[in-house]
Coordinates of C-alpha atoms and ligand atoms in Angstrom, one line a residue:
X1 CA 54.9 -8.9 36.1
X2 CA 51.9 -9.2 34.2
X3 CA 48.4 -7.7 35.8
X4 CA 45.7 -10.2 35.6
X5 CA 42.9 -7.5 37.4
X6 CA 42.9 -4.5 39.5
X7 CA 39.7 -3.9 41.8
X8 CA 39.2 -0.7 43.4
X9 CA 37.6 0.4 46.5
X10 CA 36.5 3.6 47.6
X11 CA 36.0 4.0 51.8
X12 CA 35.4 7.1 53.4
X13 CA 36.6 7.7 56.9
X14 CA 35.4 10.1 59.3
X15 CA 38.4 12.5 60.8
X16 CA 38.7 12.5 64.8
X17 CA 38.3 15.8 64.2
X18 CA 37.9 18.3 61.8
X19 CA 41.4 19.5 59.7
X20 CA 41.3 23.3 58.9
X21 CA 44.1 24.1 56.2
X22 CA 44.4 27.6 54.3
X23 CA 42.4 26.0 51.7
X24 CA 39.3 24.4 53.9
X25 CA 38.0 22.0 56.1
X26 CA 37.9 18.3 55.7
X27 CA 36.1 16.3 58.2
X28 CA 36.5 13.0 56.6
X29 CA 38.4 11.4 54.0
X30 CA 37.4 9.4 51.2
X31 CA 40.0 7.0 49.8
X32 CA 40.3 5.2 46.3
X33 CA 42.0 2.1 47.4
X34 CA 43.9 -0.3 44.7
X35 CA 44.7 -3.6 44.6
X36 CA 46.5 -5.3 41.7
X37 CA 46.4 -9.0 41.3
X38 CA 49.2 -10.4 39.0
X39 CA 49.1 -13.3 36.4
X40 CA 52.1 -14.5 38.8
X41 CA 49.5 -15.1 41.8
X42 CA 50.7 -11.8 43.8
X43 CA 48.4 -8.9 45.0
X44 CA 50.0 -5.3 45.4
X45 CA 48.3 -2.8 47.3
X46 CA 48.4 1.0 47.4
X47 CA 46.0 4.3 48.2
X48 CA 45.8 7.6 46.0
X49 CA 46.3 10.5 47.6
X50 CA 44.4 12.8 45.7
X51 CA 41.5 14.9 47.6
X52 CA 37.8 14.2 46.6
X53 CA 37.9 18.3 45.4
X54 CA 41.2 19.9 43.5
X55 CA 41.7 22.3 46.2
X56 CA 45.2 20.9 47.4
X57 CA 46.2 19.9 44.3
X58 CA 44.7 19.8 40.8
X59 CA 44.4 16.1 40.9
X60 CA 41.2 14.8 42.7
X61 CA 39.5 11.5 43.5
X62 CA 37.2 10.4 41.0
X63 CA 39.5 12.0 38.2
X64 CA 42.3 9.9 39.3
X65 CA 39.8 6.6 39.2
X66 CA 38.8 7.7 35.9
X67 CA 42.2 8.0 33.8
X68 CA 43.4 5.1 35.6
X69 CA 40.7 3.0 34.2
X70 CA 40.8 4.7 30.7
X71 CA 43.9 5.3 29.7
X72 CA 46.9 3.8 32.3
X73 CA 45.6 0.1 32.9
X74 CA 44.6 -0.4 29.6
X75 CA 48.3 0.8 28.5
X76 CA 50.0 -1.4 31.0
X77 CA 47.8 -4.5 29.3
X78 CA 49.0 -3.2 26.2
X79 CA 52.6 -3.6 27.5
X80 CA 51.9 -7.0 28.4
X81 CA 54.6 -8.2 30.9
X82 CA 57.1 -5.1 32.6
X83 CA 58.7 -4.3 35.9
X84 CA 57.1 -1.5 38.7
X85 CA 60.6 0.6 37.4
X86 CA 59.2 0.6 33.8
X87 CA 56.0 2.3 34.5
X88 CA 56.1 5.8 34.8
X89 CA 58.3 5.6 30.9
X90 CA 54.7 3.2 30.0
X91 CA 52.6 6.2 31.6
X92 CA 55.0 8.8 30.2
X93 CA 52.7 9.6 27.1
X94 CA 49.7 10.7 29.7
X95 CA 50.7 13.6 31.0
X96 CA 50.5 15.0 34.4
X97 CA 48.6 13.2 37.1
X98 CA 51.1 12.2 39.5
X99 CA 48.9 10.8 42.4
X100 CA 47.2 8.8 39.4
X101 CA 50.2 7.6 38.9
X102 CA 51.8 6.8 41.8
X103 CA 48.8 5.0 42.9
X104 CA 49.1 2.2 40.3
X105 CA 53.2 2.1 40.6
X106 CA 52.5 1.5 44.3
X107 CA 50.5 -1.8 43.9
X108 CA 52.6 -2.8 40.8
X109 CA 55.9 -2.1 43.3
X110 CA 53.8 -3.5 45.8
X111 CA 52.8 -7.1 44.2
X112 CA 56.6 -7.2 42.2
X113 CA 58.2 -6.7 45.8
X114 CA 56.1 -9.6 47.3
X115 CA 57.4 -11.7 44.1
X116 CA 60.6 -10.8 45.4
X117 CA 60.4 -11.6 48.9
X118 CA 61.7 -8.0 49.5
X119 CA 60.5 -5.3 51.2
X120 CA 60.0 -1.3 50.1
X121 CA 62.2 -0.3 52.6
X122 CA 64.9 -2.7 51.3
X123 CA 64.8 -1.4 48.2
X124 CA 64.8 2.0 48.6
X125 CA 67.6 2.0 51.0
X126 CA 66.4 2.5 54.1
X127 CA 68.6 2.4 57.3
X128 CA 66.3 2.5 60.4
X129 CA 63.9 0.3 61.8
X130 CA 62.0 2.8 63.4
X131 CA 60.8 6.8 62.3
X132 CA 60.1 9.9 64.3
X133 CA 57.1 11.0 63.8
X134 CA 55.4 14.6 63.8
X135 CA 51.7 15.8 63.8
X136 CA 49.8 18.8 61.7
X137 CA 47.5 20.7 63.7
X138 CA 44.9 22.1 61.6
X139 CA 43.5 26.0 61.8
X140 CA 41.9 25.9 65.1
X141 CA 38.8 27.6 66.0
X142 CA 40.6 29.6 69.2
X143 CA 43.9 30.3 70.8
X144 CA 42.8 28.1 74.0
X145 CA 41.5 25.5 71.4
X146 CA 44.8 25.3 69.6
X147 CA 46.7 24.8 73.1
X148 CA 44.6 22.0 73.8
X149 CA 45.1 20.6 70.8
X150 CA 48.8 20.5 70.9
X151 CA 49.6 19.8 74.3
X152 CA 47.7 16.7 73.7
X153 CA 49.9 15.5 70.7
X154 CA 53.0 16.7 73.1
X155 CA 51.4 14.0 75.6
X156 CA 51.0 11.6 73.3
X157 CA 54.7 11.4 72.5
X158 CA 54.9 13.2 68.7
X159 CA 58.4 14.7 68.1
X160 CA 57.6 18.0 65.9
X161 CA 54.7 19.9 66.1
X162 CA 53.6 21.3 62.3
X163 CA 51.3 24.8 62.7
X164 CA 48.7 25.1 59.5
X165 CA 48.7 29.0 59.0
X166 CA 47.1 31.5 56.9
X167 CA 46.9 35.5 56.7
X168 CA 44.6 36.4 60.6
X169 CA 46.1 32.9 61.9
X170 CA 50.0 33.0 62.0
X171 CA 52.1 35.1 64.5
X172 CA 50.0 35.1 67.8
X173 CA 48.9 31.0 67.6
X174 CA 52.9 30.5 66.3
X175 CA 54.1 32.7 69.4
X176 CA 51.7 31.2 72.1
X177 CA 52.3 27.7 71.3
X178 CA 56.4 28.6 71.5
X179 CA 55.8 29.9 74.5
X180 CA 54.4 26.8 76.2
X181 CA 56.8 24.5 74.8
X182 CA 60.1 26.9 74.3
X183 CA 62.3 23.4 73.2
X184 CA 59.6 21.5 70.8
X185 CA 60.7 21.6 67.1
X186 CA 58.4 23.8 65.5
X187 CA 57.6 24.4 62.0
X188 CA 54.6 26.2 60.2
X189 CA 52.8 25.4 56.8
X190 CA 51.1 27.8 55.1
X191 CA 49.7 25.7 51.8
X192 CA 50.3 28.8 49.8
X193 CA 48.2 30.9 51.5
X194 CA 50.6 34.3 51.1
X195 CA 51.6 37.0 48.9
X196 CA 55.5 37.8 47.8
X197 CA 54.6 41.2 49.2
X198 CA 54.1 39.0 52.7
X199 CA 58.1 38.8 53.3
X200 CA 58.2 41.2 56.0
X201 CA 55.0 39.9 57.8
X202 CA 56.4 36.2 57.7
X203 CA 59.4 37.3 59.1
X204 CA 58.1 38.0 62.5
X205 CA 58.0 34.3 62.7
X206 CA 61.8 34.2 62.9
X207 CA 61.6 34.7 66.6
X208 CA 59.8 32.1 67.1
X209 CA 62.9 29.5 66.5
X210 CA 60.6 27.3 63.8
X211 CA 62.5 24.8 61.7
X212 CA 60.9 25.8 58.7
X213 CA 58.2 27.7 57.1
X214 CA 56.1 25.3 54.2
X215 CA 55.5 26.7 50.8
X216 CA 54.0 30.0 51.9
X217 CA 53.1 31.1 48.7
X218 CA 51.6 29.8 45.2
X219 CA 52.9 26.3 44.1
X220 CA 54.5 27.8 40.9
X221 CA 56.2 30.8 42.3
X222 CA 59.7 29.7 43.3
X223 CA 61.1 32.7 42.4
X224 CA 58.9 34.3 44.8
X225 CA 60.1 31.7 47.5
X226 CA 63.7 32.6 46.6
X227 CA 62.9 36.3 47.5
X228 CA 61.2 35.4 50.4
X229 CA 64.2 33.1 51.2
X230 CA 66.5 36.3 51.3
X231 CA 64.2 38.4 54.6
X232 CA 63.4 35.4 56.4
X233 CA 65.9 33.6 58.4
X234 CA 63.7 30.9 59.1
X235 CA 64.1 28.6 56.7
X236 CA 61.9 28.3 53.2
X237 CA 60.8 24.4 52.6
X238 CA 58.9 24.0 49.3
X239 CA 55.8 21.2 49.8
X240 CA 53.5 21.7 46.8
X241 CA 56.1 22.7 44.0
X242 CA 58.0 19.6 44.6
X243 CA 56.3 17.1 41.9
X244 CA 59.7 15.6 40.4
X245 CA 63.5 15.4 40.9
X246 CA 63.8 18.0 38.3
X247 CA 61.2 20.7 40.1
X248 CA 63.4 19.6 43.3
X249 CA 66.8 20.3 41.5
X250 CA 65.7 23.5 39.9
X251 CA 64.3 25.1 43.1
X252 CA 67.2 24.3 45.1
X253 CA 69.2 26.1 42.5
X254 CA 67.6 28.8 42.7
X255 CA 67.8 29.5 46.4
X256 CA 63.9 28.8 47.0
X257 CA 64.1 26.0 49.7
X258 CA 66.8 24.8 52.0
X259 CA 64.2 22.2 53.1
X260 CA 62.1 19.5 50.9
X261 CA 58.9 17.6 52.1
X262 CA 58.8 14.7 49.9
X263 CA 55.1 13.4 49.4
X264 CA 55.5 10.2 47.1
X265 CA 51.6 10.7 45.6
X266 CA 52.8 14.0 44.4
X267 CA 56.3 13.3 43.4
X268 CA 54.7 10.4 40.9
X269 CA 55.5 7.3 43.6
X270 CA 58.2 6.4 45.8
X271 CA 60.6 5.5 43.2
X272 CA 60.8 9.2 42.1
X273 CA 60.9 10.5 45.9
X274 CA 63.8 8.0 46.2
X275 CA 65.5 10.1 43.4
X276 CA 64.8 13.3 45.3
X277 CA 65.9 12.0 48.6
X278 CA 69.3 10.8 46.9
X279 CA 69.7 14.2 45.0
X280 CA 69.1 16.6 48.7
X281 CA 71.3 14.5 49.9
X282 CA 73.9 15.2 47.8
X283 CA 73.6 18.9 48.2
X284 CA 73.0 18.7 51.9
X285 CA 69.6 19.4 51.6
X286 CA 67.8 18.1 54.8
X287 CA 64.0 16.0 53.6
X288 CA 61.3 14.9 55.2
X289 CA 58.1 12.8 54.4
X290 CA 54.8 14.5 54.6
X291 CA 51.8 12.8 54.8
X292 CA 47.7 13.4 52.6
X293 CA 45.7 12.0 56.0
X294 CA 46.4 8.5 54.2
X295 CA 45.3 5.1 55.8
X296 CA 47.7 2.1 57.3
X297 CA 48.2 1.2 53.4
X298 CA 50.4 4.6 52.6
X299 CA 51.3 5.3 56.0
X300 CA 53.4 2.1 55.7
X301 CA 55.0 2.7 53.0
X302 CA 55.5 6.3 53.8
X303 CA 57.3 5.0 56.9
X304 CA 59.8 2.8 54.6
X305 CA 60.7 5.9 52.2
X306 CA 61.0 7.8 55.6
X307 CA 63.5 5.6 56.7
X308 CA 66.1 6.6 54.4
X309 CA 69.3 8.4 55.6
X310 CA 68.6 12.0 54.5
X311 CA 65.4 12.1 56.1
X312 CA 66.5 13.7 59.2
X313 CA 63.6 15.6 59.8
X314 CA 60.3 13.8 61.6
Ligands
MG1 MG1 52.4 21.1 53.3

């Protein structure tokens, strides 16, 4: 393919309601938006999944608009013609800035996939038509308020309930919401809001029956995660730390996750989460896709990567 133009677009929508994480409150979300029109006649679309501040990640919004224009389109024009698989080696010189990234591989996959006549899902393997899906409940303001909340996600048919915690909001919200629905699969997410010495605390989640407990502490700790790993029985899933098939391999290796939530934007796109995906399942390492509040345009693609055999967890 060769890219004729790129526009951008940047749309903010309001939440339904507000999302409490360990590390704040968004009430809407502002999207940059890509759409990559090829010299072919084929338009690719995509969404970066960075945050407008780098308080989930150190990637933000307008930072990822800004090397995208300076330094990764005008390298791909330098390139000239190349396939969506040769862009991350293009991009390799820049370093870092994986949602960057992955948000111009998207619409290149995206438009070289429509040249194709092939879908995502095709290509990366996928074998189901259909996904399970789960919800995240943010922090809530009060025990009664967090019921609410869930129960009406349990109504409305979602198959795995995802707790945001944080140190003051973790065992009693974790242990009422068990209580109500003693068969729902459960799991917790503390975006890195604990301490190594926090192992015996986060045990008293164990319980609780949860499926997993999401990267409790820093992003660059795994050998923190594998300590943590050896006083909680619940299992340790890594969210944050997971940026490539090699921080993947090397965590599993060293006992800091039994469980992998694959999120393309920060894995560097979906042709690197393939690689993930591919490698867990080799080791028998169960996956799941996690989602950034993204619109329709990374939700579907989410869906097709979620699609794929070893992702056996909504
Ligand atoms: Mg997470």
């Amino acid at each position: 393919m060769r890219i004729r133009n790129v526009d951008f677009r940047i749309i903010d929508l309001p939440l339904v309601r507000p999302f409490r994480t360990s590390f704040g409150t968004q009430v809407d979300r502002r999207i940059l938006v890509a759409e990559v029109k090829t010299e072919e006649g084929f338009t690719g679309w995509s969404e970066c999944v960075a945050m407008t501040e780098p308080l989930y990640s150190s990637e933000y919004l307008f930072e990822c608009f800004d090397i995208i224009k300076r330094f990764f389109l005008p390298a791909l024009f330098a390139k000239g013609e190349f396939r969506a698989e040769e862009i991350q080696s293009i991009l390799a010189p820049f370093l870092g800035h994986p949602m960057a990234k992955a948000t111009v591989e998207t619409a290149c996959l995206d438009a070289q996939l429509r040249s194709e006549k092939k879908s995502l899902a095709s290509l990366l393997g996928a074998v189901k038509s259909k996904v399970e899906c789960g919800v995240s409940v943010g922090i809530a303001s009060s025990i009664p308020a967090l019921v609410d909340e869930v129960t009406g996600y349990v109504e409305e048919g979602y198959r795995r309930i995802k707790l945001k915690i944080e140190p003051g909001w973790d065992i009693e919200p974790v242990g009422k919401v068990r209580e109500l629905f003693p068969e729902i699969p459960l799991q917790v997410d503390a975006n890195q809001a604990y301490q190594r010495s926090d192992g015996k605390h986060l045990a008293q989640l164990d319980q609780f029956n949860l499926l997993l407990i999401e990267q409790p502490l820093d992003e660059h700790d795994i050998v923190g995660h594998a300590k943590l790993a050896e006083v909680t029985k619940t299992p340790i899933c890594l969210d944050e730390s997971i940026i490539s098939l090699q921080s993947a391999q090397d965590a599993i290796a060293m006992g800091a996750t039994t469980v992998i939530n694959i999120k393309p934007g920060r894995a560097s796109g979906y042709l690197e989460s393939q690689r993930i995906h591919d490698y867990c399942q080799s080791v028998s390492i169960p996956v799941w896709c996690g989602g950034m509040l993204e619109t329709g345009i990374g939700r579907a693609a989410n869906v097709a990567l979620a699609a794929l055999p070893g992702f056996t967890l909504p």
